[in-house]
Amino acid sequence: DGGITQSPKYLFRKEGQNVTLSCEQNLNHDAMYWYRQDPGQGLRLIYYSQIVNDFQKGDIAEGYSVSREKKESFPLTVTSAQKNPTAFYLCASSVILQGNEQFFGPGTRLTVL
Amino acid sequence: SQQGEEDPQALSIQEGENATMNCSYKTSINNLQWYRQNSGRGLVHLILIRSNEREKHSGRLRVTLDTSKKSSSLLITASRAADTASYFCATDATLDSWGKLQFGAGTQVVVTP
């Protein structure tokens, strides 16, 4: 059963703590993405990766970090430097060709207490 | 920055009616995609229209693209309660050689029985 999974579904963090959100795909896609979604808003790109061991900053990378050690995995760390981390985080993947659709995971809702 | 902007922000209709939403964008594109998001879930790809296409159909969905006006519309015919969701347009700008998407803020559609 192919797809993209994210865990956990809900995550609570105290201020000053780093947390890591998991994203795994078994679609054999080269490209993976992390987006942030705030209430009533669209998606903003945090980081993206086109290939293993390579990733690029998106529009709002400050306070976040990623790694891409395996093709299937693209974890996102929300660091204490992110001033307003409470949001819904979405991971996606795609084949690297222009115009291809992105496949999304179910999302992780992060709340800072 | 967000490339696409949807209009209206919210739409409420009754089952059986048609729902139309629009998307405007700012720069030249390779293609435009529409996605659906149910509350608290990930996005699901609906349809992709390339810059050299003017109209595309998929089931009850009809998408048009007017590159001269930099706009697109999504029509859902004979709406159902299950169509209740947020709908996002996403553009693949020609300046982005590998197909990074820019999402709009979305149109929230509510279909009442």
CSV table of C-alpha atoms in Angstrom, one decimal:
chain,number,residue,atom,x,y,z
A,1,ASP,CA,0.0,0.0,0.0
A,2,GLY,CA,2.0,3.0,-1.3
A,3,GLY,CA,1.8,6.4,0.4
A,4,ILE,CA,3.3,9.0,2.6
A,5,THR,CA,3.0,8.9,6.4
A,6,GLN,CA,3.7,11.4,9.1
A,7,SER,CA,4.0,10.9,12.8
A,8,PRO,CA,2.9,11.8,15.3
A,9,LYS,CA,-0.5,13.2,14.4
A,10,TYR,CA,-0.5,15.5,17.4
A,11,LEU,CA,2.5,16.9,19.1
A,12,PHE,CA,2.8,19.1,22.2
A,13,ARG,CA,6.0,20.9,23.0
A,14,LYS,CA,7.1,23.2,25.8
A,15,GLU,CA,8.8,26.4,24.9
A,16,GLY,CA,12.5,26.0,24.4
A,17,GLN,CA,12.3,22.4,23.3
A,18,ASN,CA,13.3,21.0,19.9
A,19,VAL,CA,11.0,18.5,18.3
A,20,THR,CA,11.3,16.3,15.3
A,21,LEU,CA,8.4,15.4,13.0
A,22,SER,CA,8.7,12.3,11.0
A,23,CYS,CA,7.9,11.9,7.3
A,24,GLU,CA,8.2,8.6,5.4
A,25,GLN,CA,7.3,7.7,1.8
A,26,ASN,CA,7.3,4.4,-0.1
A,27,LEU,CA,6.4,5.9,-3.5
A,28,ASN,CA,10.0,5.9,-4.7
A,29,HIS,CA,9.8,9.7,-5.2
A,30,ASP,CA,13.0,11.7,-5.4
A,31,ALA,CA,11.6,15.0,-4.2
A,32,MET,CA,10.2,15.7,-0.7
A,33,TYR,CA,8.8,18.8,0.8
A,34,TRP,CA,7.8,20.3,4.2
A,35,TYR,CA,5.0,22.9,4.4
A,36,ARG,CA,3.6,24.9,7.2
A,37,GLN,CA,-0.1,25.8,7.3
A,38,ASP,CA,-1.6,28.3,9.7
A,39,PRO,CA,-5.4,28.6,10.2
A,40,GLY,CA,-7.3,29.9,7.2
A,41,GLN,CA,-4.1,30.2,5.2
A,42,GLY,CA,-2.4,28.4,2.4
A,43,LEU,CA,0.8,26.3,2.5
A,44,ARG,CA,4.2,27.9,2.9
A,45,LEU,CA,7.3,26.0,1.9
A,46,ILE,CA,9.8,25.3,4.7
A,47,TYR,CA,12.4,23.0,3.1
A,48,TYR,CA,12.6,20.8,0.1
A,49,SER,CA,14.9,18.1,-1.1
A,50,GLN,CA,15.4,16.8,-4.7
A,51,ILE,CA,17.8,14.0,-3.9
A,52,VAL,CA,19.4,12.2,-0.9
A,53,ASN,CA,21.9,14.2,1.1
A,54,ASP,CA,20.7,17.5,-0.5
A,55,PHE,CA,18.1,20.0,0.5
A,56,GLN,CA,17.2,23.6,0.0
A,57,LYS,CA,15.6,26.3,2.1
A,58,GLY,CA,12.1,27.3,1.2
A,59,ASP,CA,10.3,30.5,2.0
A,60,ILE,CA,10.2,30.2,5.8
A,61,ALA,CA,13.2,28.0,6.8
A,62,GLU,CA,14.3,30.1,9.8
A,63,GLY,CA,14.0,28.0,13.0
A,64,TYR,CA,13.7,24.7,11.2
A,65,SER,CA,16.2,22.1,10.1
A,66,VAL,CA,16.0,18.9,8.0
A,67,SER,CA,18.0,15.9,6.9
A,68,ARG,CA,17.7,13.6,3.9
A,69,GLU,CA,19.9,10.5,4.7
A,70,LYS,CA,17.5,8.1,3.0
A,71,LYS,CA,15.3,8.5,-0.1
A,72,GLU,CA,12.3,7.4,1.9
A,73,SER,CA,12.7,9.7,4.9
A,74,PHE,CA,12.7,13.5,5.4
A,75,PRO,CA,12.4,14.5,9.1
A,76,LEU,CA,11.8,18.0,10.1
A,77,THR,CA,13.1,19.5,13.4
A,78,VAL,CA,11.4,22.5,14.8
A,79,THR,CA,14.0,24.2,16.9
A,80,SER,CA,13.6,26.6,19.9
A,81,ALA,CA,14.7,29.4,17.5
A,82,GLN,CA,11.3,29.1,15.7
A,83,LYS,CA,9.3,31.9,17.5
A,84,ASN,CA,5.8,30.8,16.5
A,85,PRO,CA,5.9,27.1,15.9
A,86,THR,CA,2.3,26.2,16.6
A,87,ALA,CA,0.9,25.2,13.2
A,88,PHE,CA,-0.1,22.3,11.0
A,89,TYR,CA,2.8,20.7,9.3
A,90,LEU,CA,2.5,18.8,6.0
A,91,CYS,CA,5.0,16.7,4.2
A,92,ALA,CA,4.7,15.9,0.5
A,93,SER,CA,6.6,14.0,-2.2
A,94,SER,CA,6.8,14.0,-5.9
A,95,VAL,CA,8.6,12.7,-8.9
A,96,ILE,CA,11.1,15.3,-10.1
A,97,LEU,CA,9.6,16.5,-13.3
A,98,GLN,CA,7.9,19.7,-14.0
A,99,GLY,CA,4.3,19.7,-13.5
A,100,ASN,CA,3.9,16.6,-11.5
A,101,GLU,CA,1.5,16.4,-8.7
A,102,GLN,CA,2.6,16.3,-5.1
A,103,PHE,CA,1.4,13.6,-2.7
A,104,PHE,CA,0.7,14.7,0.8
A,105,GLY,CA,0.8,13.0,4.2
A,106,PRO,CA,-1.9,13.4,6.7
A,107,GLY,CA,-0.1,16.2,8.6
A,108,THR,CA,1.2,16.8,12.2
A,109,ARG,CA,-0.4,19.4,14.4
A,110,LEU,CA,2.2,20.9,16.6
A,111,THR,CA,1.1,22.9,19.7
A,112,VAL,CA,3.5,24.8,21.9
A,113,LEU,CA,2.4,25.0,25.5
B,1,SER,CA,5.2,34.9,-1.1
B,2,GLN,CA,2.0,33.3,-2.4
B,3,GLN,CA,1.6,33.2,-6.1
B,4,GLY,CA,-2.0,32.2,-6.3
B,5,GLU,CA,-5.0,33.9,-4.7
B,6,GLU,CA,-8.4,32.2,-4.6
B,7,ASP,CA,-11.7,33.9,-4.7
B,8,PRO,CA,-14.0,33.8,-2.9
B,9,GLN,CA,-12.5,33.0,0.5
B,10,ALA,CA,-15.6,31.0,1.4
B,11,LEU,CA,-18.6,29.6,-0.4
B,12,SER,CA,-21.8,28.1,0.9
B,13,ILE,CA,-24.1,26.2,-1.4
B,14,GLN,CA,-26.8,23.5,-1.3
B,15,GLU,CA,-26.4,20.0,-2.6
B,16,GLY,CA,-27.0,19.8,-6.3
B,17,GLU,CA,-25.8,23.3,-7.0
B,18,ASN,CA,-22.7,24.2,-8.8
B,19,ALA,CA,-19.7,25.7,-7.0
B,20,THR,CA,-17.2,28.0,-8.8
B,21,MET,CA,-14.0,29.3,-7.5
B,22,ASN,CA,-11.3,31.4,-9.1
B,23,CYS,CA,-7.5,31.6,-8.8
B,24,SER,CA,-5.4,34.5,-9.9
B,25,TYR,CA,-1.6,34.4,-10.2
B,26,LYS,CA,1.2,36.8,-10.9
B,27,THR,CA,4.0,35.3,-13.0
B,28,SER,CA,4.2,33.0,-16.0
B,29,ILE,CA,3.5,29.4,-15.2
B,30,ASN,CA,4.2,25.9,-16.6
B,31,ASN,CA,1.1,24.5,-15.1
B,32,LEU,CA,-1.6,25.1,-12.5
B,33,GLN,CA,-3.0,22.5,-10.2
B,34,TRP,CA,-6.0,22.3,-7.9
B,35,TYR,CA,-6.0,20.4,-4.6
B,36,ARG,CA,-8.7,19.6,-2.0
B,37,GLN,CA,-8.2,19.5,1.7
B,38,ASN,CA,-10.7,18.1,4.1
B,39,SER,CA,-10.6,19.6,7.6
B,40,GLY,CA,-7.4,18.6,9.5
B,41,ARG,CA,-6.2,16.4,6.7
B,42,GLY,CA,-3.5,16.4,4.0
B,43,LEU,CA,-4.1,17.8,0.5
B,44,VAL,CA,-5.4,15.6,-2.3
B,45,HIS,CA,-4.5,16.4,-5.9
B,46,LEU,CA,-7.6,17.0,-8.1
B,47,ILE,CA,-6.5,18.1,-11.5
B,48,LEU,CA,-3.6,19.7,-13.4
B,49,ILE,CA,-3.8,22.0,-16.4
B,50,ARG,CA,-0.8,22.9,-18.5
B,51,SER,CA,-0.1,26.4,-19.7
B,52,ASN,CA,-1.0,25.4,-23.3
B,53,GLU,CA,-4.4,24.0,-22.3
B,54,ARG,CA,-7.6,26.1,-21.9
B,55,GLU,CA,-10.0,23.6,-20.3
B,56,LYS,CA,-9.9,20.3,-18.6
B,57,HIS,CA,-12.5,17.9,-17.2
B,58,SER,CA,-12.3,15.2,-14.6
B,59,GLY,CA,-15.6,13.7,-13.5
B,60,ARG,CA,-17.7,16.6,-12.0
B,61,LEU,CA,-14.7,18.9,-12.1
B,62,ARG,CA,-14.1,21.5,-14.8
B,63,VAL,CA,-11.0,23.7,-14.8
B,64,THR,CA,-10.3,26.5,-17.1
B,65,LEU,CA,-7.1,28.5,-17.6
B,66,ASP,CA,-6.7,31.9,-19.1
B,67,THR,CA,-3.0,32.7,-19.3
B,68,SER,CA,-3.6,36.2,-20.8
B,69,LYS,CA,-5.5,37.1,-17.6
B,70,LYS,CA,-3.4,34.9,-15.4
B,71,SER,CA,-6.4,33.2,-13.9
B,72,SER,CA,-8.0,29.8,-13.5
B,73,SER,CA,-11.4,28.6,-12.4
B,74,LEU,CA,-12.6,25.4,-10.8
B,75,LEU,CA,-16.2,24.4,-11.3
B,76,ILE,CA,-17.7,21.6,-9.3
B,77,THR,CA,-21.0,20.5,-10.8
B,78,ALA,CA,-23.9,18.9,-8.9
B,79,SER,CA,-22.2,19.3,-5.6
B,80,ARG,CA,-22.5,16.8,-2.7
B,81,ALA,CA,-22.1,17.1,1.0
B,82,ALA,CA,-18.8,15.2,0.6
B,83,ASP,CA,-17.4,18.1,-1.5
B,84,THR,CA,-17.3,20.2,1.7
B,85,ALA,CA,-13.6,21.0,1.9
B,86,SER,CA,-11.0,23.7,1.2
B,87,TYR,CA,-9.8,24.0,-2.3
B,88,PHE,CA,-6.3,25.3,-3.2
B,89,CYS,CA,-4.7,26.3,-6.5
B,90,ALA,CA,-1.0,25.8,-6.9
B,91,THR,CA,1.2,27.2,-9.6
B,92,ASP,CA,4.4,25.9,-11.1
B,93,ALA,CA,6.2,29.1,-12.2
B,94,THR,CA,8.3,29.0,-15.3
B,95,LEU,CA,11.2,30.6,-13.3
B,96,ASP,CA,11.4,27.5,-11.1
B,97,SER,CA,13.1,25.0,-13.3
B,98,TRP,CA,12.3,21.9,-11.2
B,99,GLY,CA,8.6,22.6,-10.4
B,100,LYS,CA,8.3,24.0,-6.9
B,101,LEU,CA,4.7,24.8,-6.2
B,102,GLN,CA,3.2,28.1,-4.8
B,103,PHE,CA,-0.1,27.6,-3.1
B,104,GLY,CA,-2.9,30.1,-2.6
B,105,ALA,CA,-4.8,30.7,0.6
B,106,GLY,CA,-7.7,28.5,-0.5
B,107,THR,CA,-11.5,28.7,-0.9
B,108,GLN,CA,-13.5,27.1,1.9
B,109,VAL,CA,-16.6,25.3,0.4
B,110,VAL,CA,-19.5,24.2,2.5
B,111,VAL,CA,-22.2,22.1,0.9
B,112,THR,CA,-25.4,21.7,2.9
B,113,PRO,CA,-27.9,18.9,2.4
